[in-house]
CSV table of C-alpha atoms and ligand atoms in Angstrom, one decimal:
chain,number,residue,atom,x,y,z
S,1,UNK,CA,-2.4,-9.6,37.9
S,2,UNK,CA,-4.2,-7.4,35.5
S,3,UNK,CA,-2.7,-3.9,36.5
S,4,UNK,CA,-3.7,-2.4,33.1
S,5,UNK,CA,-6.0,0.7,33.6
S,6,UNK,CA,-6.2,3.7,31.7
S,7,UNK,CA,-3.7,5.6,33.8
S,8,UNK,CA,-1.2,2.7,34.4
S,9,UNK,CA,2.5,3.2,32.8
S,10,UNK,CA,3.1,2.4,29.3
S,11,UNK,CA,6.5,0.8,29.2
S,12,UNK,CA,8.3,0.6,25.8
S,13,UNK,CA,10.6,-2.2,25.4
S,14,UNK,CA,13.1,-1.9,22.7
S,15,UNK,CA,14.9,-5.1,21.5
S,16,UNK,CA,18.4,-3.8,20.2
S,17,UNK,CA,20.7,-6.9,21.0
S,18,UNK,CA,20.7,-8.5,17.6
S,19,UNK,CA,24.0,-9.0,15.6
S,20,UNK,CA,22.7,-7.6,12.3
S,21,UNK,CA,24.1,-10.6,10.4
S,22,UNK,CA,21.9,-9.7,7.2
S,23,UNK,CA,22.9,-6.2,7.3
S,24,UNK,CA,26.7,-7.3,7.3
S,25,UNK,CA,28.1,-4.1,8.9
S,26,UNK,CA,30.9,-4.2,11.4
S,27,UNK,CA,28.7,-3.6,14.4
S,28,UNK,CA,25.5,-4.9,15.7
S,29,UNK,CA,22.6,-3.5,13.7
S,30,UNK,CA,21.1,-1.0,16.2
S,31,UNK,CA,24.3,0.7,16.6
S,32,UNK,CA,24.7,1.5,12.8
S,33,UNK,CA,23.9,5.2,11.9
S,34,UNK,CA,21.3,6.1,9.8
S,35,UNK,CA,21.5,9.8,8.6
S,36,UNK,CA,24.3,10.2,11.1
S,37,UNK,CA,22.4,8.8,14.2
S,38,UNK,CA,22.4,5.2,15.4
S,39,UNK,CA,19.2,3.3,14.8
S,40,UNK,CA,18.6,2.7,18.7
S,41,UNK,CA,18.9,6.3,19.3
S,42,UNK,CA,16.4,7.1,16.5
S,43,UNK,CA,14.0,4.5,17.7
S,44,UNK,CA,14.1,6.0,21.3
S,45,UNK,CA,13.7,9.5,20.1
S,46,UNK,CA,10.5,8.5,18.3
S,47,UNK,CA,9.2,6.8,21.4
S,48,UNK,CA,9.7,9.8,23.4
S,49,UNK,CA,8.3,12.1,20.7
S,50,UNK,CA,5.2,10.2,20.6
S,51,UNK,CA,4.4,11.5,24.0
S,52,UNK,CA,2.5,8.2,24.8
S,53,UNK,CA,5.2,6.3,26.6
S,54,UNK,CA,6.1,6.8,30.3
S,55,UNK,CA,9.4,4.7,30.3
S,56,UNK,CA,11.8,3.0,27.8
S,57,UNK,CA,13.9,-0.2,28.5
S,58,UNK,CA,16.4,-0.8,25.7
S,59,UNK,CA,18.0,-4.4,25.5
S,60,UNK,CA,21.4,-4.4,24.0
S,61,UNK,CA,24.3,-6.8,23.5
S,62,UNK,CA,26.3,-7.1,26.9
S,63,UNK,CA,29.4,-5.4,25.6
S,64,UNK,CA,27.7,-2.5,24.3
S,65,UNK,CA,25.7,-1.3,27.5
S,66,UNK,CA,28.0,1.5,28.2
S,67,UNK,CA,27.9,2.6,24.7
S,68,UNK,CA,24.2,2.6,24.5
S,69,UNK,CA,23.9,4.6,27.9
S,70,UNK,CA,26.2,7.2,26.3
S,71,UNK,CA,24.5,7.6,22.9
S,72,UNK,CA,20.9,7.7,24.4
S,73,UNK,CA,19.3,10.6,25.8
S,74,UNK,CA,20.2,11.3,29.5
S,75,UNK,CA,16.7,10.8,31.0
S,76,UNK,CA,15.3,8.9,34.1
S,77,UNK,CA,12.7,7.5,31.6
S,78,UNK,CA,15.4,5.6,29.7
S,79,UNK,CA,17.1,2.5,31.0
S,80,UNK,CA,19.6,0.2,29.2
S,81,UNK,CA,19.7,-3.7,30.2
S,82,UNK,CA,21.5,-6.8,28.7
S,83,UNK,CA,19.4,-8.6,26.1
S,84,UNK,CA,19.7,-12.2,25.1
S,85,UNK,CA,20.8,-14.8,22.3
S,86,UNK,CA,17.2,-14.8,20.7
S,87,UNK,CA,15.0,-11.9,20.2
S,88,UNK,CA,12.5,-13.4,22.7
S,89,UNK,CA,15.3,-13.6,25.3
S,90,UNK,CA,15.8,-9.8,24.9
S,91,UNK,CA,12.2,-9.2,25.3
S,92,UNK,CA,11.9,-11.3,28.2
S,93,UNK,CA,14.7,-9.4,29.9
S,94,UNK,CA,13.0,-6.3,29.1
S,95,UNK,CA,9.7,-7.4,30.7
S,96,UNK,CA,11.8,-8.4,33.9
S,97,UNK,CA,13.1,-5.0,34.1
S,98,UNK,CA,10.0,-3.2,34.1
S,99,UNK,CA,7.6,-5.6,36.2
S,100,UNK,CA,5.2,-2.6,37.3
S,101,UNK,CA,4.2,-1.6,33.6
S,102,UNK,CA,0.5,-1.5,33.0
S,103,UNK,CA,1.1,-1.9,29.0
S,104,UNK,CA,4.1,-2.9,27.1
S,105,UNK,CA,4.9,-1.6,23.8
S,106,UNK,CA,7.6,-3.8,22.1
S,107,UNK,CA,9.3,-1.8,19.4
S,108,UNK,CA,12.3,-2.9,17.3
S,109,UNK,CA,15.4,-0.6,17.2
S,110,UNK,CA,15.6,-1.8,13.5
S,111,UNK,CA,12.2,0.1,12.8
S,112,UNK,CA,14.1,3.3,13.4
S,113,UNK,CA,12.2,5.7,11.2
S,114,UNK,CA,8.7,4.7,12.7
S,115,UNK,CA,6.6,8.0,13.0
S,116,UNK,CA,5.7,8.9,16.5
S,117,UNK,CA,2.1,9.2,15.5
S,118,UNK,CA,1.9,5.4,14.9
S,119,UNK,CA,3.4,4.8,18.3
S,120,UNK,CA,0.9,7.0,19.8
S,121,UNK,CA,-2.1,5.2,17.9
S,122,UNK,CA,-1.0,1.8,19.3
S,123,UNK,CA,-0.8,3.2,22.8
S,124,UNK,CA,-4.3,5.0,22.5
S,125,UNK,CA,-6.0,1.6,21.4
S,126,UNK,CA,-4.4,0.0,24.5
S,127,UNK,CA,-5.8,3.0,26.7
S,128,UNK,CA,-9.1,2.4,25.2
S,129,UNK,CA,-9.2,-1.3,26.2
S,130,UNK,CA,-7.6,-3.2,23.5
S,131,UNK,CA,-5.2,-5.8,25.0
S,132,UNK,CA,-3.2,-6.6,22.0
S,133,UNK,CA,-2.7,-4.2,19.0
S,134,UNK,CA,-0.3,-4.5,16.0
S,135,UNK,CA,0.2,-2.1,13.0
S,136,UNK,CA,-0.3,-4.0,9.7
S,137,UNK,CA,0.0,-3.3,6.0
S,138,UNK,CA,-1.3,-5.0,3.0
S,139,UNK,CA,1.1,-7.4,1.4
S,140,UNK,CA,2.2,-6.4,-2.2
S,141,UNK,CA,3.9,-9.6,-3.3
S,142,UNK,CA,1.9,-12.9,-3.9
S,143,UNK,CA,3.1,-15.1,-1.1
S,144,UNK,CA,3.5,-18.9,-1.3
S,145,UNK,CA,4.3,-21.7,1.0
S,146,UNK,CA,6.7,-24.3,-0.1
S,147,UNK,CA,8.1,-27.7,1.1
S,148,UNK,CA,11.5,-28.6,2.0
S,149,UNK,CA,12.5,-29.0,-1.5
S,150,UNK,CA,11.2,-25.5,-2.7
S,151,UNK,CA,8.2,-26.9,-4.5
S,152,UNK,CA,5.1,-24.8,-3.9
S,153,UNK,CA,2.5,-26.2,-1.5
S,154,UNK,CA,0.0,-23.4,-1.5
S,155,UNK,CA,-0.8,-19.8,-2.3
S,156,UNK,CA,-2.8,-18.0,0.5
S,157,UNK,CA,-5.4,-15.4,-0.6
S,158,UNK,CA,-3.4,-12.3,-0.6
S,159,UNK,CA,-6.3,-10.1,0.5
S,160,UNK,CA,-6.2,-11.8,3.7
S,161,UNK,CA,-2.6,-11.4,4.4
S,162,UNK,CA,-0.9,-8.6,6.3
S,163,UNK,CA,2.8,-7.6,6.9
S,164,UNK,CA,3.1,-6.7,10.7
S,165,UNK,CA,5.3,-4.0,12.1
S,166,UNK,CA,6.2,-2.6,15.6
S,167,UNK,CA,5.3,-1.1,18.0
S,168,UNK,CA,3.2,-4.1,19.0
S,169,UNK,CA,1.2,-3.1,22.2
S,170,UNK,CA,-0.1,-5.4,24.9
S,171,UNK,CA,-1.9,-5.3,28.3
S,172,UNK,CA,1.3,-6.1,30.6
S,173,UNK,CA,-0.5,-9.3,32.1
S,174,UNK,CA,-1.1,-10.7,28.7
S,175,UNK,CA,2.5,-10.2,27.4
S,176,UNK,CA,3.9,-11.7,30.6
S,177,UNK,CA,1.7,-14.8,30.5
S,178,UNK,CA,2.8,-15.0,26.9
S,179,UNK,CA,6.5,-15.0,27.7
S,180,UNK,CA,6.0,-17.6,30.4
S,181,UNK,CA,5.5,-20.1,27.8
S,182,UNK,CA,9.0,-21.0,26.2
S,183,UNK,CA,8.7,-20.9,22.6
S,184,UNK,CA,10.4,-19.0,20.0
S,185,UNK,CA,8.5,-16.6,17.8
S,186,UNK,CA,9.5,-13.9,15.2
S,187,UNK,CA,7.0,-11.5,16.8
S,188,UNK,CA,5.4,-11.0,20.1
S,189,UNK,CA,1.9,-11.3,18.9
S,190,UNK,CA,2.6,-14.8,17.8
S,191,UNK,CA,3.1,-15.7,21.4
S,192,UNK,CA,0.0,-14.0,22.5
S,193,UNK,CA,-2.1,-15.7,19.8
S,194,UNK,CA,-0.9,-19.0,21.0
S,195,UNK,CA,-2.7,-18.2,24.3
S,196,UNK,CA,-5.9,-17.8,22.3
S,197,UNK,CA,-6.0,-14.0,22.8
S,198,UNK,CA,-7.5,-11.8,20.1
S,199,UNK,CA,-4.9,-9.6,18.5
S,200,UNK,CA,-6.2,-6.3,16.7
S,201,UNK,CA,-4.6,-4.7,13.7
S,202,UNK,CA,-4.5,-1.1,13.1
S,203,UNK,CA,-3.1,0.4,9.8
S,204,UNK,CA,0.6,0.4,9.8
S,205,UNK,CA,2.9,3.0,8.2
S,206,UNK,CA,5.4,2.3,5.4
S,207,UNK,CA,7.8,4.4,7.3
S,208,UNK,CA,7.8,1.8,10.1
S,209,UNK,CA,9.7,-0.6,7.7
S,210,UNK,CA,12.3,-2.8,9.2
S,211,UNK,CA,15.9,-2.0,8.4
S,212,UNK,CA,17.3,-5.6,7.7
S,213,UNK,CA,19.4,-5.5,4.4
S,214,UNK,CA,21.8,-3.2,3.0
S,215,UNK,CA,19.1,-2.2,0.6
S,216,UNK,CA,16.9,-1.2,3.5
S,217,UNK,CA,19.8,0.8,4.9
S,218,UNK,CA,20.1,2.7,1.7
S,219,UNK,CA,16.6,3.3,1.7
S,220,UNK,CA,16.6,4.7,5.1
S,221,UNK,CA,19.4,6.8,4.4
S,222,UNK,CA,17.8,8.2,1.2
S,223,UNK,CA,14.6,9.0,3.3
S,224,UNK,CA,16.6,10.9,6.0
S,225,UNK,CA,18.5,12.9,3.4
S,226,UNK,CA,15.2,13.6,1.5
S,227,UNK,CA,13.8,14.8,4.8
S,228,UNK,CA,16.6,17.1,5.6
S,229,UNK,CA,16.5,18.9,2.1
S,230,UNK,CA,12.9,19.9,2.5
P,301,LIG,N1,17.1,-8.4,18.6
P,301,LIG,C1,17.3,-8.4,20.1
P,301,LIG,N2,17.9,-9.7,20.6
P,301,LIG,C2,18.1,-10.5,19.7
P,301,LIG,C3,18.0,-10.5,18.3
P,301,LIG,C4,17.3,-9.4,17.8
P,301,LIG,O1,17.2,-7.5,20.8
P,301,LIG,N3,18.8,-11.8,20.3
P,301,LIG,C5,16.6,-7.2,18.2
P,301,LIG,C6,17.3,-6.6,17.0
P,301,LIG,O2,18.4,-5.8,17.4
P,301,LIG,C7,16.2,-5.7,16.2
P,301,LIG,C8,15.0,-6.5,16.4
P,301,LIG,O3,15.2,-7.5,17.5
P,301,LIG,O4,16.1,-4.5,16.7
P,301,LIG,C9,14.7,-7.2,15.0
P,301,LIG,O5,15.4,-8.2,14.8
P,301,LIG,P1,16.3,-8.3,13.5
P,301,LIG,O6,15.7,-7.4,12.5
P,301,LIG,O7,16.3,-9.9,13.2
P,301,LIG,O8,17.7,-7.8,13.9
P,301,LIG,P2,19.0,-8.6,14.0
P,301,LIG,O9,18.7,-9.9,14.7
P,301,LIG,O10,20.2,-7.8,14.7
P,301,LIG,O11,19.6,-9.0,12.6
P,301,LIG,P3,19.9,-10.3,11.8
P,301,LIG,O12,18.8,-11.1,12.2
P,301,LIG,O13,20.0,-10.0,10.4
P,301,LIG,O14,21.3,-10.8,12.6
P,302,LIG,MG1,17.6,-11.2,13.9
């Protein structure tokens, strides 16, 4: 069913159920603090501050549901559910928790410093009729493909490459259809592309970077401290 019209609800789905293996802290990444505040709280605060989101579903590890409820803003608009083993499982759990959405914004807790204005721009594109919208930035490194032995097999034209961020926005029926296919993907738009749907890019924002490694966490801390001292 296509229930996306310009006043149907925008529901943000926040995957926060990952283990944070690459970050290597002693707790799941979304619960690690940046500038004193857990990433998942920063991400939810950013979504609320955008003014573009009606409800938020946060997917967390099963043992951290109560902690998440305690650290998130006490609001009827924010709900915590149990995520899954893979990111796609977590997003699927979020979709199931908000079956009445007209639009979904899927937004990683790990992109904790995403500017609210970027979130609002993605939502505005959806309300204007786009069915799949992702923030994108030009790629600064040259990217190569390699085979199993690490031998270079190709160098895609960098001008045609983009690094994709979140929030990724979708008409709800399109994302639901994409998740009915049972494939794994590193982003939600990847599943939508496989349905043959057109995915539009809008300019991303460097501050929407994903906190993945200890170096990323240092960068995020530095940015928070700098923002505090102005
Ligand atoms: N995520 C999730 N459920 C999973 C795996 C990931 O909700 N089973 C979420 C993470 O919490 C994060 C986002 O998806 O907010 C992006 O994933 P990633 O950066 O890979 O985070 P982690 O999986 O936690 O990190 P790592 O891969 O290093 O373990
Ligand atoms: Mg991961």
